[in-house]
mmCIF file of C-alpha atoms in Angstrom:
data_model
loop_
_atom_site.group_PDB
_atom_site.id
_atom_site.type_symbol
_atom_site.label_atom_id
_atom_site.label_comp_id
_atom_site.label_asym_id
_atom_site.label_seq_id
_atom_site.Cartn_x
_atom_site.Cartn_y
_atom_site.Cartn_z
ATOM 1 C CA UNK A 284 104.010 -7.494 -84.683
ATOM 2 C CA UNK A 285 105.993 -5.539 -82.190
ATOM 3 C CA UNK A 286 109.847 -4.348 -82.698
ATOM 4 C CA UNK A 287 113.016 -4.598 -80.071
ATOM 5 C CA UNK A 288 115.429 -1.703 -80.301
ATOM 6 C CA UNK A 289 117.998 -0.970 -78.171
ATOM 7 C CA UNK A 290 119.209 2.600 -78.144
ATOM 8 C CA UNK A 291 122.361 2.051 -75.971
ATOM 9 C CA UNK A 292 124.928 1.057 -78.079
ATOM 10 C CA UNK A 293 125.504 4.160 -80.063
ATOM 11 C CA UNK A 294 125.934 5.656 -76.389
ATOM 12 C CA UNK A 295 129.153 3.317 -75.998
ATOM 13 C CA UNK A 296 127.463 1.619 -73.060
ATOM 14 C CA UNK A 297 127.945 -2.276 -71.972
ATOM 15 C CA UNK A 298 125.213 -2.962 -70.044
ATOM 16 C CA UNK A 299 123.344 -6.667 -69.935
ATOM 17 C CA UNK A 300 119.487 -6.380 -70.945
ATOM 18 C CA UNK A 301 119.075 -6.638 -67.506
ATOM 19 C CA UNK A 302 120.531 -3.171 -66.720
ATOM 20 C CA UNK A 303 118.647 -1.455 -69.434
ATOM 21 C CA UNK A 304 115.480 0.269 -68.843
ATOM 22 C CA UNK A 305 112.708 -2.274 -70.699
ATOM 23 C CA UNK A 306 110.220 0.095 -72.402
ATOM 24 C CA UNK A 307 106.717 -0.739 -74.044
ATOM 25 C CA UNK A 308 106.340 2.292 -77.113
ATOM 26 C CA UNK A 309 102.784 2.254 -78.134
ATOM 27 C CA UNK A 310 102.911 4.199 -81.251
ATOM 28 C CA UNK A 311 101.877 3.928 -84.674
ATOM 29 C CA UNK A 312 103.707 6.826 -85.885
ATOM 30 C CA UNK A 313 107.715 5.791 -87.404
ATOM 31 C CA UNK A 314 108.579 9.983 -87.205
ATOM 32 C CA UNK A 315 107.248 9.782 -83.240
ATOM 33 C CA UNK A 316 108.926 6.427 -82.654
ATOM 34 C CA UNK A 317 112.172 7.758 -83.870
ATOM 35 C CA UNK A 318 112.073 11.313 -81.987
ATOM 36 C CA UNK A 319 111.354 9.065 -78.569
ATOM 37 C CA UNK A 320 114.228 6.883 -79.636
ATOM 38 C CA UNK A 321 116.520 9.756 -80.344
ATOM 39 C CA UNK A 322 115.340 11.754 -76.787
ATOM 40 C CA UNK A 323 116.271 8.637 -74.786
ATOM 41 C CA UNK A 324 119.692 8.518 -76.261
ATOM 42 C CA UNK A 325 120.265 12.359 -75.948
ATOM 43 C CA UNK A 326 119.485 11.830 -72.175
ATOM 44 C CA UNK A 327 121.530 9.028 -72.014
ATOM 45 C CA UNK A 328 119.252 6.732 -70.723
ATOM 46 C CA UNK A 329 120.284 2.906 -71.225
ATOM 47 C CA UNK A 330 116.743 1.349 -72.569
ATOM 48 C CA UNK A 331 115.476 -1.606 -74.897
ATOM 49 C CA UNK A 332 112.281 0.129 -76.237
ATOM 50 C CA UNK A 333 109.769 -2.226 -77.135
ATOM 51 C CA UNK A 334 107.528 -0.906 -80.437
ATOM 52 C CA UNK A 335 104.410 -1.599 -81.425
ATOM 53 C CA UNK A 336 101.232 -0.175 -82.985
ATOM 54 C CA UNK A 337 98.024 -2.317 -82.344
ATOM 55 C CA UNK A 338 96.088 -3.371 -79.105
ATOM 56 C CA UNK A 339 96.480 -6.407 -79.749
ATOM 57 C CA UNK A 340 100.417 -6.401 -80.319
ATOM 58 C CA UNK A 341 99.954 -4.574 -77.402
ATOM 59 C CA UNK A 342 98.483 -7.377 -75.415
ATOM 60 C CA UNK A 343 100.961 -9.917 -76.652
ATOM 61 C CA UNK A 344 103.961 -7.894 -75.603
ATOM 62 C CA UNK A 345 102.549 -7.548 -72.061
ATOM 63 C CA UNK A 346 102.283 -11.448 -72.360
ATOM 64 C CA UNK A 347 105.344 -12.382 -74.270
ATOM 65 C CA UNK A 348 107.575 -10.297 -71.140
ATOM 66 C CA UNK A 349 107.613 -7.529 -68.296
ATOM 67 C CA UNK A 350 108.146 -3.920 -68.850
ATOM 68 C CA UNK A 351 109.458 -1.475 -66.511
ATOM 69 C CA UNK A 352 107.325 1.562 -68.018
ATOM 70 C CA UNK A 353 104.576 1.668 -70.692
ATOM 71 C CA UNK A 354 105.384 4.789 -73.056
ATOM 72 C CA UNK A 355 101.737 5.331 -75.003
ATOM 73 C CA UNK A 356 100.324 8.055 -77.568
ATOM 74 C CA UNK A 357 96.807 8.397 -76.702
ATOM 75 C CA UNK A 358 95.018 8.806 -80.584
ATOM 76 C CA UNK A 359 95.798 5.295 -81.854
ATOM 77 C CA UNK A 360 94.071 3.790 -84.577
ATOM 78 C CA UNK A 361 91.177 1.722 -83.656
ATOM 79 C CA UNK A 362 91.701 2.133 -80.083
ATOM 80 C CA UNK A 363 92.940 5.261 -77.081
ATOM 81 C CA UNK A 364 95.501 4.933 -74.658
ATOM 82 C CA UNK A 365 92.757 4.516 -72.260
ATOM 83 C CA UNK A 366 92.445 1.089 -73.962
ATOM 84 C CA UNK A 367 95.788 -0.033 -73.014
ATOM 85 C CA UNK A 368 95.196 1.165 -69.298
ATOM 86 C CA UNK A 369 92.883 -1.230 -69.048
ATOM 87 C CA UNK A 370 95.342 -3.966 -70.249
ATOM 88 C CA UNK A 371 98.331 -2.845 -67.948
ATOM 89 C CA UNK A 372 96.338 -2.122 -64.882
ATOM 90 C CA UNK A 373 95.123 -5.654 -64.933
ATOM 91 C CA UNK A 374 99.038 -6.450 -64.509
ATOM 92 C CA UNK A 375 99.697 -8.215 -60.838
ATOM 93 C CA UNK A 376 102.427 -5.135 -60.513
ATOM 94 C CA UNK A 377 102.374 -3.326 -63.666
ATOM 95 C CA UNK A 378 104.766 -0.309 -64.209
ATOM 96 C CA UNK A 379 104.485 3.364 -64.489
ATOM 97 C CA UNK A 380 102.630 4.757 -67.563
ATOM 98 C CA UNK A 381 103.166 7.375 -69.409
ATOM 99 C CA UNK A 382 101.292 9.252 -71.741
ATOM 100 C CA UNK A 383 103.292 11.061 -74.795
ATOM 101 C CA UNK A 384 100.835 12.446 -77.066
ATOM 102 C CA UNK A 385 99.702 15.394 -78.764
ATOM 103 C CA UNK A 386 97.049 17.962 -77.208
ATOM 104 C CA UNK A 387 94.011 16.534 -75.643
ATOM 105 C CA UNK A 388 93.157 18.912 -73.592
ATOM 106 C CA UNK A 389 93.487 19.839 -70.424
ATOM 107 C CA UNK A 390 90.338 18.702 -68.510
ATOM 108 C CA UNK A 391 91.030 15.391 -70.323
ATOM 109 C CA UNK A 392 94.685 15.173 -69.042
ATOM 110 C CA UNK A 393 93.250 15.317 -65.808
ATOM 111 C CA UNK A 394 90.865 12.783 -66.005
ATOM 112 C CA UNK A 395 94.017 10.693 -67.314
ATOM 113 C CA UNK A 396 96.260 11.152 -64.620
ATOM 114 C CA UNK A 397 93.160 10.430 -61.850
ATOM 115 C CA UNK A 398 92.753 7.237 -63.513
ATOM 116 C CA UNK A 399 96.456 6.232 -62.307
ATOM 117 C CA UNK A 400 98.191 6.569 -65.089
ATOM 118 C CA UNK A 401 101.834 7.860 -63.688
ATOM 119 C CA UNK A 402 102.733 11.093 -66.163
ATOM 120 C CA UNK A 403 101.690 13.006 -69.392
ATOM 121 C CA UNK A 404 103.801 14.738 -71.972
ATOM 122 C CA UNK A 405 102.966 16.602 -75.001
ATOM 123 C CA UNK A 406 104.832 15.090 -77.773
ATOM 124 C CA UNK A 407 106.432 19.102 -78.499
ATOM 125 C CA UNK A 408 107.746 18.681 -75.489
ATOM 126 C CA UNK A 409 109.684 15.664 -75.861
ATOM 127 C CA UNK A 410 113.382 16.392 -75.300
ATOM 128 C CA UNK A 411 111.887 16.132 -71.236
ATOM 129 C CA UNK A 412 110.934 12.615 -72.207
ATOM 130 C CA UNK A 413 114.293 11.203 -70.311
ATOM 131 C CA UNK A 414 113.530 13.105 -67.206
ATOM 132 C CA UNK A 415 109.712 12.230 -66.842
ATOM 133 C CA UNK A 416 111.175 8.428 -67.394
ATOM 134 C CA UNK A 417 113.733 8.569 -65.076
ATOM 135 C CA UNK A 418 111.239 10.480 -62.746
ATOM 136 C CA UNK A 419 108.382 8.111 -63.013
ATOM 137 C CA UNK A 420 110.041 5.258 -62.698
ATOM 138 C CA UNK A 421 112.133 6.643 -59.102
ATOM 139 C CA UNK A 422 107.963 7.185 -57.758
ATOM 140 C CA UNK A 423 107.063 4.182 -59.088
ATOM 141 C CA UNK A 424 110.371 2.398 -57.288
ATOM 142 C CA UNK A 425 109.721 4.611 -54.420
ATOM 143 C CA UNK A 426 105.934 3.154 -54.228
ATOM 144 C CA UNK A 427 106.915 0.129 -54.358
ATOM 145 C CA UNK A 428 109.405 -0.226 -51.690
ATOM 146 C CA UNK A 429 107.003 1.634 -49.288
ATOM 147 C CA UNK A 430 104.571 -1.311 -50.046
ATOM 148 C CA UNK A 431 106.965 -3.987 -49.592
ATOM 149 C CA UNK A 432 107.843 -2.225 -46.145
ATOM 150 C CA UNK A 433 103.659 -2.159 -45.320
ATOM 151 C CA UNK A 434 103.794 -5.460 -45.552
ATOM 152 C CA UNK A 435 107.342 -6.881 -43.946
ATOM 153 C CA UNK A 436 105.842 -3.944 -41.257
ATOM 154 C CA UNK A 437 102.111 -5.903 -41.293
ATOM 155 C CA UNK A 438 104.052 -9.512 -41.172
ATOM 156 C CA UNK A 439 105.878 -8.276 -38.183
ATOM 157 C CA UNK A 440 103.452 -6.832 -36.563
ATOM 158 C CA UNK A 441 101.200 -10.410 -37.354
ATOM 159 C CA UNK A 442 104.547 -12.484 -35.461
ATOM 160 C CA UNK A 443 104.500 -10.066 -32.669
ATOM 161 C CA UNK A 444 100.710 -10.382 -31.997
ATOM 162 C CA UNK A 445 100.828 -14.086 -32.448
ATOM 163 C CA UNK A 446 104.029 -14.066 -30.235
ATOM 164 C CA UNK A 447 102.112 -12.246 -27.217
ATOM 165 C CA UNK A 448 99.361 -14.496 -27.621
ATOM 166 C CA UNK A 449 101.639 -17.408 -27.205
ATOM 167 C CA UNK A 450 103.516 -15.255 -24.441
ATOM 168 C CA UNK A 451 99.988 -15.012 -22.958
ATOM 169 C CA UNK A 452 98.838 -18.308 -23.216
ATOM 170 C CA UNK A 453 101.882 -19.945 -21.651
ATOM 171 C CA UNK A 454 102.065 -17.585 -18.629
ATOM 172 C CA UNK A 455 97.987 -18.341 -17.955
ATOM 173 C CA UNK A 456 99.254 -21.996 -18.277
ATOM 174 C CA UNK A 457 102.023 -21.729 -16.579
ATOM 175 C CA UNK A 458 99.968 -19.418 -13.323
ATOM 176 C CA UNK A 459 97.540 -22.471 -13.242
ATOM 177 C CA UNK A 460 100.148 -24.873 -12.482
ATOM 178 C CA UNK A 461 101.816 -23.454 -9.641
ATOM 179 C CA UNK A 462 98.658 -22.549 -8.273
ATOM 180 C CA UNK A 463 97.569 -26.170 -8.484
ATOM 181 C CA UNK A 464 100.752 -27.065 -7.069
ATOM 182 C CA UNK A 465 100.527 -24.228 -4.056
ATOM 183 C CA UNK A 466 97.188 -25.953 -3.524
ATOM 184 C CA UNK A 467 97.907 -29.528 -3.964
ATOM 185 C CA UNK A 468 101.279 -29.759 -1.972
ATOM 186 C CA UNK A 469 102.131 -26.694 -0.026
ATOM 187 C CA UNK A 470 98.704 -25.732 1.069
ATOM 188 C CA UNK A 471 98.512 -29.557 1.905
ATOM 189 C CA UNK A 472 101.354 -29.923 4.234
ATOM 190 C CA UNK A 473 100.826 -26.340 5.626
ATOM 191 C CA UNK A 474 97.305 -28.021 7.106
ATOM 192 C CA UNK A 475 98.995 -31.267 7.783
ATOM 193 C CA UNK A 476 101.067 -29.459 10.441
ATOM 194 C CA UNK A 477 98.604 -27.550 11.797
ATOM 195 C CA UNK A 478 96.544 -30.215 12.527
ATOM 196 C CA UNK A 479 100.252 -31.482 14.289
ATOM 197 C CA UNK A 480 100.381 -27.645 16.269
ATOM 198 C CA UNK A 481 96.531 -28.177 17.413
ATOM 199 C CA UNK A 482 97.441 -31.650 19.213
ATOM 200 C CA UNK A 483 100.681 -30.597 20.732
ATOM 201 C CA UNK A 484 99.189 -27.516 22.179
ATOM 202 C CA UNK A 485 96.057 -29.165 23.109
ATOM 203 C CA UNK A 486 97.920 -32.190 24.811
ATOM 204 C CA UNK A 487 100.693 -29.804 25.992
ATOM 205 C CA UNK A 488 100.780 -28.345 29.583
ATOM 206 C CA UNK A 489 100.578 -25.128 30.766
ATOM 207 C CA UNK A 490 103.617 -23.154 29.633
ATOM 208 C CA UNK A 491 106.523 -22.592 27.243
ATOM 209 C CA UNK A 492 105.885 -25.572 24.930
ATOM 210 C CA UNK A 493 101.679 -24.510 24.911
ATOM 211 C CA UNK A 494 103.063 -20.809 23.962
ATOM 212 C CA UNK A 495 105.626 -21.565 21.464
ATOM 213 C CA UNK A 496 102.909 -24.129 19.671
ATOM 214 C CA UNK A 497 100.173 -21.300 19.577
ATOM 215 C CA UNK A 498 102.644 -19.144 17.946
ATOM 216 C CA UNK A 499 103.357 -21.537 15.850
ATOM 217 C CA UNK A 500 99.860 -21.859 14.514
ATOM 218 C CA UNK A 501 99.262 -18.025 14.472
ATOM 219 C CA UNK A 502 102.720 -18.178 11.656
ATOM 220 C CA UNK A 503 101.097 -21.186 9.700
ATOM 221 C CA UNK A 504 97.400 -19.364 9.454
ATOM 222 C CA UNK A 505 99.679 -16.524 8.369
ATOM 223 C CA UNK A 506 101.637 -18.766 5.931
ATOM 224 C CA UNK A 507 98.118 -20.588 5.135
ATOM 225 C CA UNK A 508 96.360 -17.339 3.768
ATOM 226 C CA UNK A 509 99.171 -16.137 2.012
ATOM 227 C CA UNK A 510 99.225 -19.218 0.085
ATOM 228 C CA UNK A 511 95.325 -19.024 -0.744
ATOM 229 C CA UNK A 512 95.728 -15.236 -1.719
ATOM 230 C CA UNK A 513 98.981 -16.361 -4.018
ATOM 231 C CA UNK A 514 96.597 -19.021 -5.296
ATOM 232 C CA UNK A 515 94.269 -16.456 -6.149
ATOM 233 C CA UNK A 516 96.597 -13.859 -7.506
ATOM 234 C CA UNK A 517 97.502 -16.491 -10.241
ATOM 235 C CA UNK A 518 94.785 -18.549 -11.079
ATOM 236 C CA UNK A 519 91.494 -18.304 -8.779
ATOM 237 C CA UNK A 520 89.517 -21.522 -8.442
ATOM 238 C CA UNK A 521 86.585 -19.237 -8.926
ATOM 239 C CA UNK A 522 86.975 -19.113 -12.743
ATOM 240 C CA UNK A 523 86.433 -22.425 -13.677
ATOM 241 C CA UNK A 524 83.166 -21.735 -12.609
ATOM 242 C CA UNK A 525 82.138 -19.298 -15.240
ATOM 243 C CA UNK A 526 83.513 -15.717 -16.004
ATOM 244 C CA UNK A 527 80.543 -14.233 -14.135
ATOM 245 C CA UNK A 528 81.126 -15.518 -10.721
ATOM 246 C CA UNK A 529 84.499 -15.044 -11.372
ATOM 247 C CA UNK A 530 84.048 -11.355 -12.159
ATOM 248 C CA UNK A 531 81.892 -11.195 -9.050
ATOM 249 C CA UNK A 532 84.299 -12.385 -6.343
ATOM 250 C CA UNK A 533 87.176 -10.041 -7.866
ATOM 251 C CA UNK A 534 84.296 -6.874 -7.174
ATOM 252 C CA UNK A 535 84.100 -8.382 -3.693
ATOM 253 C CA UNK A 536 87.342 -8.546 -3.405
ATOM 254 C CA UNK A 537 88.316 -5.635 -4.027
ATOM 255 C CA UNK A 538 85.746 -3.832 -1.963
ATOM 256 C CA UNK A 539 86.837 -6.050 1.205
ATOM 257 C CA UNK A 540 90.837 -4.967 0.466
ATOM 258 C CA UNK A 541 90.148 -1.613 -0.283
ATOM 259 C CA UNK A 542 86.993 -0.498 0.945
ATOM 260 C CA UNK A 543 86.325 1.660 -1.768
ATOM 261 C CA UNK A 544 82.586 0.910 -2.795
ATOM 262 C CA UNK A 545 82.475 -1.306 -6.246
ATOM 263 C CA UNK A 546 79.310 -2.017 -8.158
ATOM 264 C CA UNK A 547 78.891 -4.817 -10.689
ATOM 265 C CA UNK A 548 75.920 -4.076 -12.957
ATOM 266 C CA UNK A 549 75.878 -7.841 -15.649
ATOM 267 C CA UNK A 550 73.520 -7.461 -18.969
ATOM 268 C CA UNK A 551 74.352 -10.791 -20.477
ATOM 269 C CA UNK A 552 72.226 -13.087 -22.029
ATOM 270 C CA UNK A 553 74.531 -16.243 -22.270
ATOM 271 C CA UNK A 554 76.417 -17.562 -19.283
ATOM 272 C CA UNK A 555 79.603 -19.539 -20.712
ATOM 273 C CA UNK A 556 82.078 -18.018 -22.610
ATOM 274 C CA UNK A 557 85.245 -19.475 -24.359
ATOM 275 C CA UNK A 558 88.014 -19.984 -21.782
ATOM 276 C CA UNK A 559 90.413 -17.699 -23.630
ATOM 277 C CA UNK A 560 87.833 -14.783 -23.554
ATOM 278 C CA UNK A 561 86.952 -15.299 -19.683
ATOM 279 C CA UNK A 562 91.041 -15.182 -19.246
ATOM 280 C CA UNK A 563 90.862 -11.900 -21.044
ATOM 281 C CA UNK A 564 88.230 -10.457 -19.456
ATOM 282 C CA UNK A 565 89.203 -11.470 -15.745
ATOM 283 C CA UNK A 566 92.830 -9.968 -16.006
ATOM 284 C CA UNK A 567 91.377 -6.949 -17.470
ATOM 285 C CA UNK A 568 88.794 -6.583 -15.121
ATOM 286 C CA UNK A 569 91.738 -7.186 -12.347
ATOM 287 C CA UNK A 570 94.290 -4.958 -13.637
ATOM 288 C CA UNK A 571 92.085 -2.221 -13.900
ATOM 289 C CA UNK A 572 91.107 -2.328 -10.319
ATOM 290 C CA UNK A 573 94.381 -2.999 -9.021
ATOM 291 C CA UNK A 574 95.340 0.726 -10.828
ATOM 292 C CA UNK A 575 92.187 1.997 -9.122
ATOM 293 C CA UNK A 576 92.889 0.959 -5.495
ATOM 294 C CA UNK A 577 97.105 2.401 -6.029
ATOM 295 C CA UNK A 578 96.683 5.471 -8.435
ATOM 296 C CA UNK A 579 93.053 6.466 -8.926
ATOM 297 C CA UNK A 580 92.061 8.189 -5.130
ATOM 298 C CA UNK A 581 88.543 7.379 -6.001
ATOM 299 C CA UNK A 582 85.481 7.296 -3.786
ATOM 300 C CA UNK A 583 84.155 4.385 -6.069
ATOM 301 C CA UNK A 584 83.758 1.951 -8.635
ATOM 302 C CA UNK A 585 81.575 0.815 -11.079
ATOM 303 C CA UNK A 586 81.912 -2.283 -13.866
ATOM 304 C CA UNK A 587 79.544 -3.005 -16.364
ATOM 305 C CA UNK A 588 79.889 -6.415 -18.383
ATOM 306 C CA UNK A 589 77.046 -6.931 -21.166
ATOM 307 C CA UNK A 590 77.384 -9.025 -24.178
ATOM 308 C CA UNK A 591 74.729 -6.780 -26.473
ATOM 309 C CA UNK A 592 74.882 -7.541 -30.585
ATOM 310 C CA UNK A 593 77.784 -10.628 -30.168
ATOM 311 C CA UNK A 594 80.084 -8.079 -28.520
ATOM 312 C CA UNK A 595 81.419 -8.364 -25.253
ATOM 313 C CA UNK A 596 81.959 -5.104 -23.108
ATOM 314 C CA UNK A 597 83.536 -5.291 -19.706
ATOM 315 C CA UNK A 598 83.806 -0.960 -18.418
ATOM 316 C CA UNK A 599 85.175 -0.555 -15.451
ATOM 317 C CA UNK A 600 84.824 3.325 -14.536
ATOM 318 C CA UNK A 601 86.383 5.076 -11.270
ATOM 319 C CA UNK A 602 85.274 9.135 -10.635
ATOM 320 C CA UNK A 603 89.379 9.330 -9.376
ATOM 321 C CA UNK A 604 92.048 11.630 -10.289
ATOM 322 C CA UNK A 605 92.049 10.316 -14.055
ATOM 323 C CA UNK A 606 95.002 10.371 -16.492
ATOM 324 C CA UNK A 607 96.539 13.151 -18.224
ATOM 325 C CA UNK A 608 97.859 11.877 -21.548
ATOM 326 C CA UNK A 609 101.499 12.516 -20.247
ATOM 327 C CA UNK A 610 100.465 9.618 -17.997
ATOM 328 C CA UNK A 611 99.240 7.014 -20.318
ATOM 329 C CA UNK A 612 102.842 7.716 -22.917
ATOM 330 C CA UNK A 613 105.117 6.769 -19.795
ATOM 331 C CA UNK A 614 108.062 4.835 -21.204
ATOM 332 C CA UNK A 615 107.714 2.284 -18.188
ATOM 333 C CA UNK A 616 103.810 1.957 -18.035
ATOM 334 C CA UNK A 617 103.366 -1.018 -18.986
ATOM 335 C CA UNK A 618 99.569 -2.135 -17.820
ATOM 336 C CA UNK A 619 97.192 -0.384 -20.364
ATOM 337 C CA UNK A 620 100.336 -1.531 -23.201
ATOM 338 C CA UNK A 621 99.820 -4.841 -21.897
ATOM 339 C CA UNK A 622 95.882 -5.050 -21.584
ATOM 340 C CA UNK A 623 95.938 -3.883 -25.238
ATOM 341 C CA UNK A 624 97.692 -6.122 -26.007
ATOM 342 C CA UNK A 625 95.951 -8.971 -24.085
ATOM 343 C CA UNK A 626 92.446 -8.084 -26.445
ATOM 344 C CA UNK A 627 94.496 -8.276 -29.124
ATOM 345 C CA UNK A 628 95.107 -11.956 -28.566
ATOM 346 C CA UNK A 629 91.046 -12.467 -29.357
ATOM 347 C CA UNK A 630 90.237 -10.351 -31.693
ATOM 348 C CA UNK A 631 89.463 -7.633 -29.311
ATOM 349 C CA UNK A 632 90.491 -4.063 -28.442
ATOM 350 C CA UNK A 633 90.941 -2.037 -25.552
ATOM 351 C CA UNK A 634 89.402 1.696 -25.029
ATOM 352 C CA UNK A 635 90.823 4.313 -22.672
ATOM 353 C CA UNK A 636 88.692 7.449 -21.536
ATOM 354 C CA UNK A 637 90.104 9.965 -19.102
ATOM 355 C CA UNK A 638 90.732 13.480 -17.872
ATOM 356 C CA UNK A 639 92.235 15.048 -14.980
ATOM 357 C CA UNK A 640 89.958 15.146 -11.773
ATOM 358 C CA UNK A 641 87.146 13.431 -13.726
ATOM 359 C CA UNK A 642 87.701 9.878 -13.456
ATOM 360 C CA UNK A 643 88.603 6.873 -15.787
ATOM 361 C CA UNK A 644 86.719 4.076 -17.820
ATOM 362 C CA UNK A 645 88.573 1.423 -19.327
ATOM 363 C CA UNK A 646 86.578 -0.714 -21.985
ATOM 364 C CA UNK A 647 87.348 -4.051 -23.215
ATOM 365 C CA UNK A 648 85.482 -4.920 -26.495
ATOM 366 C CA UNK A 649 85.397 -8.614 -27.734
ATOM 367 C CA UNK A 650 83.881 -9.926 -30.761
ATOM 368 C CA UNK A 651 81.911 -12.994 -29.704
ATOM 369 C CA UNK A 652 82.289 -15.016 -32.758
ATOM 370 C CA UNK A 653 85.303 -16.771 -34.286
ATOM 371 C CA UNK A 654 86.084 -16.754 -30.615
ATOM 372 C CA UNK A 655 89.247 -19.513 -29.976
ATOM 373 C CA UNK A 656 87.990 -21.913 -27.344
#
């Protein structure tokens, strides 16, 4: 059996059940149960308490509706407030408790309030019952609105990566494209005419027509290898061979362009990897020695991809000017922001070690299972 009384009335107020503070009073004393009553009131504190006097009324009051705050002696008969704990805690959110009760120690009060339970009063204290109320339920409010931000906060932050991997996805998409394009028409009509240029100037005679159609081929093979290194800027040819010769021709590359030495040491034990991964790994690979040949002065270059214990690792390391942290917090520096952000899209993460005058190493770890192909 369990007992509704409001306490509100007397106080002259109007509020709707709603507005009133819903109370649980786990007591089996009628003296106690009237001084909480009475302490409420006196601290004008609008609440429908809730009595009863057994665990098991106990248990069919938490069923029967929900309480904002469980209000429990601790010596009960046939059962401790550590009994009820047990019921409330099971609660999907369950509400602040609090623990009015005689002395029961101090060592055991502790042990209490480690447990979770939200306050303890002795009951000669209870005239401060309104104010530990009032207080426990603001923490408990407060708690609970910093865990509905956590997770609006983790939801957002769940769009946002599955945004960039969208983002990611359609700009890899959209590079291969045009570079088929480039390939398939430009680069096609570029060598149609200058198979046109190498007649006329072969069948030409000596003069201004020869001239003007020699310089007209030395502008296409300009025009012709700016397309291929377009081609390659967005989506080289070379990767749907395999990440590893991929990886290799971007080292060679680099060390033609820049002619900063550039050593690729591979410890990997399979050869094909998902696309997405090699996508990763390849742009990662590229921006970090792009950042090496404008900022990094260094004298050379080392990468090391291995795919020990189903982990990828791609380190590329440079013994350069490094980064002071001032440099990596730029507002505008976008390229580690976005390499991060890149792993992200597989399940990976992105590592940044540096120091002034000692060089950089940038490693890209990738779990190699549950890998999106």
């Amino acid at each position: 059996m369990f007992q509704n009384v409001s306490n509100d009335s007397a106080l002259g107020y109007e509020q709707s059940q709603e507005q009133r503070v819903k109370i649980l009073h786990i007591e089996d004393s009628p003296a106690d149960q009237t001084l909480a009553r009475l302490s409420l009131k006196r601290g004008q504190l609008p609440c429908l308490l809730t009595t009863v006097d057994s665990l098991q009324a106990t248990e069919a009051a938490l069923q029967a509706q929900n309480f904002d705050l469980i209000l429990a002696d601790y010596h009960l008969p046939g059962f401790t407030a550590l009994d009820v704990w047990e019921l409330v805690r099971r609660l999907p959110e369950h509400p602040p408790f609090v623990l009015l009760s005689g002395a029961i120690g101090e060592s055991a009060a502790v042990d209490i309030m480690r447990l979770g339970i939200s306050d303890y009063l002795l009951k000669d204290q209870i005239a401060s019952l309104p104010h530990v109320v009032k207080r426990a339920l603001e923490v408990h409010e407060a708690r609970r609105a910093r865990r509905r931000a956590m997770q609006e906060l983790a939801a957002s932050e769940k769009r946002l990566a599955e945004l960039t991997e969208h983002l990611h996805t359609s700009i890899e998409q959209e590079r291969a494209g045009i570079s088929r394009e480039i390939h398939d028409d430009i680069g096609g009509s570029l060598t149609a005419v200058k198979f046109d240029l190498a007649w006329i100037r072969r069948n030409s005679p000596e003069g201004g027509l020869r001239e003007h159609a020699q310089s007209a081929l030395q502008m296409l093979e300009h025009a012709l290898g700016a397309s291929q290194r377009i081609m390659q800027n967005l989506r080289p040819p070379v990767l749907d061979q395999g990440l590893l010769p991929a990886i290799q021709w971007l080292v060679q590359d680099f060390e033609r362009r820049t002619g900063i030495p550039a050593r690729l040491d591979v410890r990997c034990q399979q050869a094909e990897f998902a696309p997405a991964l090699q996508v990763v790994v390849y742009r990662t690979a590229q921006e970090a020695l792009t950042n090496v040949s404008k900022y990094a002065q260094a004298s050379q270059v080392t990468l090391d991809l291995s795919d020990h214990e189903d982990f990828l690792t791609l380190e590329v390391t440079d013994d350069g000017v490094g980064l002071s942290p001032a440099d990596r917090e730029k507002p505008q520096s976008f390229g580690l922001r976005g390499l991060n952000e890149r792993a992200r899209t597989v399940q990976g993460w992105l590592d940044v070690s540096s120091q002034p005058g000692r060089g950089s190493s940038i490693i890209l770890t990738i779990p190699l299972t549950d890998i999106k192909t």
